[in-house]
Tab-separated table of C-alpha atoms and ligand atoms in Angstrom:
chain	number	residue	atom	x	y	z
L	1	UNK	CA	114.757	131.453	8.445
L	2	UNK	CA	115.628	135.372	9.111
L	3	UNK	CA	114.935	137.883	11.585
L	4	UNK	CA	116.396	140.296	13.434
L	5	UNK	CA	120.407	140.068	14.131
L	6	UNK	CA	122.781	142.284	16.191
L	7	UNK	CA	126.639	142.012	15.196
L	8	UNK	CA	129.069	143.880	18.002
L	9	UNK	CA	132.078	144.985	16.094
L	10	UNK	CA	132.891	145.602	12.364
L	11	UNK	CA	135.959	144.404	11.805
L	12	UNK	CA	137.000	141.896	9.579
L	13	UNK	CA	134.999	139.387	11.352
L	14	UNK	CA	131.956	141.159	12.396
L	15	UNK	CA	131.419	142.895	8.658
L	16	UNK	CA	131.635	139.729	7.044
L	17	UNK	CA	129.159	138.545	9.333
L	18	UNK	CA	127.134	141.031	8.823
L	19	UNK	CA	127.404	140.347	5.022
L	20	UNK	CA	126.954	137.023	5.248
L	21	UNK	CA	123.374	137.293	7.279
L	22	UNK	CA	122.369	140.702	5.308
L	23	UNK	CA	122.821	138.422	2.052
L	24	UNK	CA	120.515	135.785	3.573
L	25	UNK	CA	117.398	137.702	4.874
L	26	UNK	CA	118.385	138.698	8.038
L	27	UNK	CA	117.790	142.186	8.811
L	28	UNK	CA	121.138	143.096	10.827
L	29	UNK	CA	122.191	146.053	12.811
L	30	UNK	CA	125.742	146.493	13.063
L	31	UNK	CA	127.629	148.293	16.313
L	32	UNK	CA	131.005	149.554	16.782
L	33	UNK	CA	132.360	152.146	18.243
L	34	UNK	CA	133.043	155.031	15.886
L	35	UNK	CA	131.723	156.002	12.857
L	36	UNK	CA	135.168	155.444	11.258
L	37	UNK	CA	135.136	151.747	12.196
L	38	UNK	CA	131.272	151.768	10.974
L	39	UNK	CA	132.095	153.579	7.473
L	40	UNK	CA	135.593	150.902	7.100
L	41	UNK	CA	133.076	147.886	7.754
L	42	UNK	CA	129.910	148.436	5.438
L	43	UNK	CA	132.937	149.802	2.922
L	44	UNK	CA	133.726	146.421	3.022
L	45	UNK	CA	130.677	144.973	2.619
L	46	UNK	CA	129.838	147.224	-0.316
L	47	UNK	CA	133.201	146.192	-1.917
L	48	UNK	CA	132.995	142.050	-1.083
L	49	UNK	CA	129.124	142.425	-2.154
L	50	UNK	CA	130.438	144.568	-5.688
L	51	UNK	CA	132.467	141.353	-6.042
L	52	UNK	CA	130.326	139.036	-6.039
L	53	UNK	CA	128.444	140.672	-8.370
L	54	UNK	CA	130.794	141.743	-10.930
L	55	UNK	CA	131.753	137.532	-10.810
L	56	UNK	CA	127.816	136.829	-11.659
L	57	UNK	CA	127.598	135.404	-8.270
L	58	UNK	CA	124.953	137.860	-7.165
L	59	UNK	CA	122.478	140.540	-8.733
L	60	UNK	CA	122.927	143.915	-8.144
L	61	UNK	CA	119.787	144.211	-7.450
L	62	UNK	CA	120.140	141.527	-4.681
L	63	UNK	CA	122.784	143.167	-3.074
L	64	UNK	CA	121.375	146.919	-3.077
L	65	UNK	CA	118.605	144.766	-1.164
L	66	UNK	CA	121.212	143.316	1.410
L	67	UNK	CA	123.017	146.511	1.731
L	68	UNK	CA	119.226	148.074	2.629
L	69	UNK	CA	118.916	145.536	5.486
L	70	UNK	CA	122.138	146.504	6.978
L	71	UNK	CA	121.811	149.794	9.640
L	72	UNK	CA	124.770	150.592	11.435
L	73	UNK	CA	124.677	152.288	15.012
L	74	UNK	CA	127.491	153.258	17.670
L	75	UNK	CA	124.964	153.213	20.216
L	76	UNK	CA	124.263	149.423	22.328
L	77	UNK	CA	121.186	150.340	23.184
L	78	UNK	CA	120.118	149.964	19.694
L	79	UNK	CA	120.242	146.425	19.236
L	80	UNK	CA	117.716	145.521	22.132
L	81	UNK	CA	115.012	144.143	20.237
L	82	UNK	CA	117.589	141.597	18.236
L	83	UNK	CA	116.617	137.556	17.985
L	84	UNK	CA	120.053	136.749	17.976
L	85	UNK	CA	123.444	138.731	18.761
L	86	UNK	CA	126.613	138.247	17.672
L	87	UNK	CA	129.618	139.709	19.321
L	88	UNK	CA	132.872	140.359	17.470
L	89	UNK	CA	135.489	142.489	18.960
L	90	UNK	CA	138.575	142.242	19.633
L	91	UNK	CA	140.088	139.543	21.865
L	92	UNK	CA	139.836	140.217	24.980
L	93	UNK	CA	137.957	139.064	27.746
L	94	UNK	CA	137.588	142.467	29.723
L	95	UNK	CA	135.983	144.090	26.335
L	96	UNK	CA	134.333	140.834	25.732
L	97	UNK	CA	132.260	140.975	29.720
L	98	UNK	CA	131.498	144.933	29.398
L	99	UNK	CA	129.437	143.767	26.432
L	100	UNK	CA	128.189	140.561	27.670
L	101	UNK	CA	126.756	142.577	30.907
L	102	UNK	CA	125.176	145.381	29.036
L	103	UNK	CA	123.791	143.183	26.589
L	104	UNK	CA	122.453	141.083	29.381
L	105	UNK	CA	120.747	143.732	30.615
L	106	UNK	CA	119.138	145.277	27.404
L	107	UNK	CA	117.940	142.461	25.327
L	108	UNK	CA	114.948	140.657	25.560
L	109	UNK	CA	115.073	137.585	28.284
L	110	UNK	CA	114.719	135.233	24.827
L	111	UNK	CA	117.890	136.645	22.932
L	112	UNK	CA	120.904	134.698	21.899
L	113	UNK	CA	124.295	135.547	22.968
L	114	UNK	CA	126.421	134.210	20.646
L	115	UNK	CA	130.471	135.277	20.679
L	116	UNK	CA	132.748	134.703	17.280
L	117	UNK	CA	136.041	134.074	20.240
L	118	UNK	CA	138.582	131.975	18.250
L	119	UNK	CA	139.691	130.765	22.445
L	120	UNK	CA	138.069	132.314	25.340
L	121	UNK	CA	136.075	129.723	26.574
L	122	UNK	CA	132.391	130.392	26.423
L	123	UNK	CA	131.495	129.493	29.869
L	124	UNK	CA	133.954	132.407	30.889
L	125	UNK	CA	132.250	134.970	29.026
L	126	UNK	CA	128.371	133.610	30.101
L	127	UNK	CA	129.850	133.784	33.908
L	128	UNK	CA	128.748	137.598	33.787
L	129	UNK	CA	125.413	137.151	32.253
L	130	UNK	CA	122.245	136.079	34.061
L	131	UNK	CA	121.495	134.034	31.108
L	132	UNK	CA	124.604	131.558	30.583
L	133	UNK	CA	121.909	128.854	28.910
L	134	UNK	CA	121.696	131.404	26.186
L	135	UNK	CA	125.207	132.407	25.292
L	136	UNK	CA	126.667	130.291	22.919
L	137	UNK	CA	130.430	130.018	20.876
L	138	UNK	CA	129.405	130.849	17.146
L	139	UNK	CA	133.131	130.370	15.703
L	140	UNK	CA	132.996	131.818	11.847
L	141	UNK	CA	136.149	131.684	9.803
L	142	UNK	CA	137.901	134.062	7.895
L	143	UNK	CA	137.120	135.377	4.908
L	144	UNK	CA	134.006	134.814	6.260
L	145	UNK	CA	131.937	134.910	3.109
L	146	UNK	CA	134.215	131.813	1.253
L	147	UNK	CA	134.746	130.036	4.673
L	148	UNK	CA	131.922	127.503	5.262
L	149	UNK	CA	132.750	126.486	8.653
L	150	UNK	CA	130.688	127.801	12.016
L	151	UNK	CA	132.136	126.361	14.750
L	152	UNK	CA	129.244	125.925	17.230
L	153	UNK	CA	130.642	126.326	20.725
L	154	UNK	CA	128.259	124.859	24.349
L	155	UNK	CA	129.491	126.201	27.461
L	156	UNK	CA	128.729	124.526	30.762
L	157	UNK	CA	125.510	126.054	30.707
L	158	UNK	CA	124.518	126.122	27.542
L	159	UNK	CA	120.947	124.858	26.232
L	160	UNK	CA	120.143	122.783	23.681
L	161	UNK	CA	117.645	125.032	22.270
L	162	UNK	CA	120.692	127.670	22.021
L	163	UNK	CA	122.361	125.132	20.097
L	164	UNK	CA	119.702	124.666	17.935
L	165	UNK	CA	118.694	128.364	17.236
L	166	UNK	CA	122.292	129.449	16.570
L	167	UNK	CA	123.061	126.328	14.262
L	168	UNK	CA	119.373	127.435	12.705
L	169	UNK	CA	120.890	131.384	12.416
L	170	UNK	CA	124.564	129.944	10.702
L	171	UNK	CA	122.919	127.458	8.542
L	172	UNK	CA	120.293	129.904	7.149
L	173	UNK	CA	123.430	132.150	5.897
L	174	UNK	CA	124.978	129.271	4.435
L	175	UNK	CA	127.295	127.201	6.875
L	176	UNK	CA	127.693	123.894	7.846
L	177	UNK	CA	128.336	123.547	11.462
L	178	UNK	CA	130.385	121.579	13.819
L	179	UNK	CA	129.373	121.465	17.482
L	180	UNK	CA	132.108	121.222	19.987
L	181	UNK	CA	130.117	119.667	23.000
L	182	UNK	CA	132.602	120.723	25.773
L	183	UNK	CA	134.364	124.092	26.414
L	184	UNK	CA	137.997	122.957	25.743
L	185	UNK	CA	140.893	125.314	25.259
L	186	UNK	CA	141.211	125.784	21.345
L	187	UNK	CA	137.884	124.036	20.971
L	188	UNK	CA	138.124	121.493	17.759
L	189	UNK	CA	139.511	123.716	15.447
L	190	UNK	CA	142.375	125.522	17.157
L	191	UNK	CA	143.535	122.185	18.760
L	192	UNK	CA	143.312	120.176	15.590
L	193	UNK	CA	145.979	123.098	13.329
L	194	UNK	CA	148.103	123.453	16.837
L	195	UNK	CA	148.784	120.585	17.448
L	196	UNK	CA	149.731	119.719	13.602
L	197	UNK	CA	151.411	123.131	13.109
L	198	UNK	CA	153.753	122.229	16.714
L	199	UNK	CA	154.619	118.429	15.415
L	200	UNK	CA	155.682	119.730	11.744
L	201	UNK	CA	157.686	122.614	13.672
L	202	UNK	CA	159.399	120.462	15.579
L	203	UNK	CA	160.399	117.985	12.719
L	204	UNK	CA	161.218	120.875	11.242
L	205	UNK	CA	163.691	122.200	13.923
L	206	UNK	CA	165.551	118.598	14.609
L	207	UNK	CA	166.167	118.466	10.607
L	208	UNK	CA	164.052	115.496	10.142
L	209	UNK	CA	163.043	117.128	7.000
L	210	UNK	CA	162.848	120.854	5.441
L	211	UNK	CA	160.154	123.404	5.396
L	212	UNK	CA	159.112	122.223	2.194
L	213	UNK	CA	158.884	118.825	2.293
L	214	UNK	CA	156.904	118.946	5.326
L	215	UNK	CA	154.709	121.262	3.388
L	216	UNK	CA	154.334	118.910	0.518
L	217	UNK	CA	153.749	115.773	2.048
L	218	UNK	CA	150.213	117.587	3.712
L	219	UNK	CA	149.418	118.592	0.549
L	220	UNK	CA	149.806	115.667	-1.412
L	221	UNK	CA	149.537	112.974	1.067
L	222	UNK	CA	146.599	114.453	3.248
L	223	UNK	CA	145.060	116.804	0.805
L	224	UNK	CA	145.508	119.913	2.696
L	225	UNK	CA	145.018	122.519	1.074
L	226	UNK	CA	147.896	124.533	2.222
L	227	UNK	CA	151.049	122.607	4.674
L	228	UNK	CA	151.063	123.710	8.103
L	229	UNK	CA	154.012	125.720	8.074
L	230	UNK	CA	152.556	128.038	5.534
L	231	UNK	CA	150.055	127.880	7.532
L	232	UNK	CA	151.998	129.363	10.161
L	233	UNK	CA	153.155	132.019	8.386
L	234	UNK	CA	149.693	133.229	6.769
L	235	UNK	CA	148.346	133.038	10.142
L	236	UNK	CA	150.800	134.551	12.276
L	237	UNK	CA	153.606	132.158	14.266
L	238	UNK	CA	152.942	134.402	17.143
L	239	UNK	CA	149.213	133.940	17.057
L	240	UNK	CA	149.747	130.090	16.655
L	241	UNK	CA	152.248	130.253	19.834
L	242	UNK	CA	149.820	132.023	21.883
L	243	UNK	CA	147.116	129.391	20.920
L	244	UNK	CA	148.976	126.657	21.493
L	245	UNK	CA	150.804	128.131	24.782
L	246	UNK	CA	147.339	128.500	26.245
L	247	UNK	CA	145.959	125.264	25.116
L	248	UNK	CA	149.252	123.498	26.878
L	249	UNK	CA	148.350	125.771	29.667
L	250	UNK	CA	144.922	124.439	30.248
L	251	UNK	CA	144.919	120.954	29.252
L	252	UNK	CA	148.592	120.227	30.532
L	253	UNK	CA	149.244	118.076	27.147
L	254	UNK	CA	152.411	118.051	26.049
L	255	UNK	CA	151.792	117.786	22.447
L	256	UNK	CA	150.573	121.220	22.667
L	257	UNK	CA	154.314	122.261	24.066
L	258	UNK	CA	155.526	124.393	21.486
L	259	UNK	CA	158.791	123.894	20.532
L	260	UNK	CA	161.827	126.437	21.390
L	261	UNK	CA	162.606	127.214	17.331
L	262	UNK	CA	158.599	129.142	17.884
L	263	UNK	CA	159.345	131.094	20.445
L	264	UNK	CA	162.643	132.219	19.275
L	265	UNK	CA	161.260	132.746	15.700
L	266	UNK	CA	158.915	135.293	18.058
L	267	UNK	CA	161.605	136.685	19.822
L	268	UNK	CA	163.568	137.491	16.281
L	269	UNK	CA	160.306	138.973	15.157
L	270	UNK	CA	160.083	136.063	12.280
L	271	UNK	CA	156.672	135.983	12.677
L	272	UNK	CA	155.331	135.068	9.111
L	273	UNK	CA	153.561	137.101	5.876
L	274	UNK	CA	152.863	139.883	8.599
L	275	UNK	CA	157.148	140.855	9.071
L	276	UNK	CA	158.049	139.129	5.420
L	277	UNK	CA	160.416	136.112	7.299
L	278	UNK	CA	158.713	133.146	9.001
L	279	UNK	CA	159.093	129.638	8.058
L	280	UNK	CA	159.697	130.848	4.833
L	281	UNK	CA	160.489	134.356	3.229
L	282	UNK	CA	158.034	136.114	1.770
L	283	UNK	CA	158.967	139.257	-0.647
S	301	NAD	N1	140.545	137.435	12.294
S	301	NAD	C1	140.252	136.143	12.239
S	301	NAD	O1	140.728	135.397	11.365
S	301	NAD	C2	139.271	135.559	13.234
S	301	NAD	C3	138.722	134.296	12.953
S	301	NAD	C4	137.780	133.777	13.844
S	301	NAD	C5	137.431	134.476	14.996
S	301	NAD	N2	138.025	135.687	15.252
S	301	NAD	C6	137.602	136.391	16.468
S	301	NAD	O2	136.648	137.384	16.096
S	301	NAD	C7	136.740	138.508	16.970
S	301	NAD	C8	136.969	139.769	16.149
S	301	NAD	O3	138.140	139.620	15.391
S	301	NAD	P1	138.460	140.547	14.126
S	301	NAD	O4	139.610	139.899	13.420
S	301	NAD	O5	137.194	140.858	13.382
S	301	NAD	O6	138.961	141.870	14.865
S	301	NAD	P2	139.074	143.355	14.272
S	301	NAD	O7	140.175	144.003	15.046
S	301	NAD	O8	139.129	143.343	12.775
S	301	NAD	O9	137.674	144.029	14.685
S	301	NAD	C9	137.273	144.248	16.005
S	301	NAD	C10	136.285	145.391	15.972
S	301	NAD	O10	135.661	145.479	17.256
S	301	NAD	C11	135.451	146.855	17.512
S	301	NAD	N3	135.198	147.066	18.940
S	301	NAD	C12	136.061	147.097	19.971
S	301	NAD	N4	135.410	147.302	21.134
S	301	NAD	C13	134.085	147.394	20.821
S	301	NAD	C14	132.886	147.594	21.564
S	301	NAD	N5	132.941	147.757	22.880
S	301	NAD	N6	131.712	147.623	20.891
S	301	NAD	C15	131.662	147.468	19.564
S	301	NAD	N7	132.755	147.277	18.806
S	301	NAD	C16	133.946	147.233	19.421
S	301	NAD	C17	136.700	147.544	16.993
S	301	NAD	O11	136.505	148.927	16.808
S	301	NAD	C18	136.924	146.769	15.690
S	301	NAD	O12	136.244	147.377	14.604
S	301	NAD	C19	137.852	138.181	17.972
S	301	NAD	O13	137.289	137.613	19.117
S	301	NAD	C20	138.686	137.150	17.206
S	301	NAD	O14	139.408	136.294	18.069
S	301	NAD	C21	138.915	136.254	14.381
């Protein structure tokens, strides 16, 4: 399966994406704003894809030919003959709904709307579309081309052929998918690390047991591949407060109540890899 796909933003997310579905077939136009963030994203692609092929993982000639099906454009209107679009930019919902409405308005009445949002619920971003059957979470991970995962995301509205097209689209370029049937704060993914990453902090801050052992026993008793508490840090402890603040918000849970030791951690600025101090230090 390939077509035509639209990816709305070039950051890390949105190039990857972009690489990802390029890679497979799909003959992708990517939009962003300036040419700067256009020539930063396909510089990425070119390097990730340069990769890959000095590893033996992919012919060069294979990806000249998935660089050629990769056009980049600053202008929306551009990607209004697209099967399937996938918006990427950043985080917030106000950017998210000026692009949601335009794209309502430009593509064709069959076109996917599919948004990469690690947590604004779906149904929130369809609200502003005249289509909310066909706007859809597609939740990739990051580095998107090593992550498997696609995260498929149904808002209140959304159909099952939506479902099935976009798990068709994140299949073809290679990922397994999970579907997440109702729109919950943090979805499956966001709920399952908060709520580990908040119960490790907080044995963490009563003494129950240090940084590292807490670490360890993931690794070696659960077979995570990394402890939650590096976790943290690689992520961001702010980013993993917000997440967890607003999926406490919504859901009124308290294991989602992040401790105190998080929010002063914030406060201090110990947020992780990002500042060099987090749960651990990091030279
Ligand atoms: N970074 C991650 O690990 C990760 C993982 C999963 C999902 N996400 C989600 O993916 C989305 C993008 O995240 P990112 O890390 O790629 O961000 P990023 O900051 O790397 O990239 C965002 C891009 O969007 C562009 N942009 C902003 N407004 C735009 C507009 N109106 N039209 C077109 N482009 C526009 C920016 O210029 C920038 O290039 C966010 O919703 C984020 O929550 C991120």
């Amino acid at each position: 399966m390939a077509g035509k796909l639209a990816v709305i933003g070039a950051g890390l997310m949105g190039s990857g994406i972009a690489q990802v579905s390029a890679q497979a077939g799909w003959d992708v136009v990517l939009r962003d704003v300036t040419d700067e963030a256009l020539a930063r994203g396909t510089g990425g692609i070119e390097a990730s894809y340069g990769k890959f092929v000095s590893k033996g993982r992919l012919t060069a000639e294979d990806a000249e030919a998935a660089l050629g099906r990769i056009t980049t454009t600053t202008d929306l209107d551009a990607v209004a003959d697209a099967d399937i679009v996938v918006e990427a930019v950043f985080e917030k919902l106000e950017v998210k709904h000026e692009i949601f409405r335009t794209l309502d308005k430009i593509v064709r009445d069959d076109t996917v709307l599919a948004s990469n949002t690690s947590a604004i619920p779906i149904t929130k971003i369809a609200a502003v579309t005249g289509r909310p059957e066909r706007v859809v979470g597609a939740h990739f991970f990051s580095p998107v081309p090593m992550m498997q995962l696609c995260e498929l995301v149904r808002g209140y509205k959304t159909s099952d052929e939506t479902l099935a097209r976009t798990r068709a689209f994140a299949e073809s370029v290679g990922k397994t998918c999970i579907v997440v049937n109702r729109d919950v704060a943090g979805f499956v993914t966001t709920r399952l690390i908060s709520a580990l990453v908040v119960e490790a902090a907080k044995l963490y801050e009563s003494g129950v047991a240090t940084a590292e052992d807490i670490d360890i026993a993931c690794k070696l008793g659960f077979g995570h591949a990394m402890g939650p508490l590096a976790t943290a840090d690689l992520t961001g402890v702010d980013i993993l407060l917000h997440a967890t603040e607003n999926i406490y918000t919504e859901s009124q849970d308290e294991k989602f109540a992040p401790p105190e030791l998080m929010r002063r951690m914030v406060d201090a600025g110990d947020i992780g890899r990002k500042s060099g101090q987090g749960f651990y230090e990091h030279g």
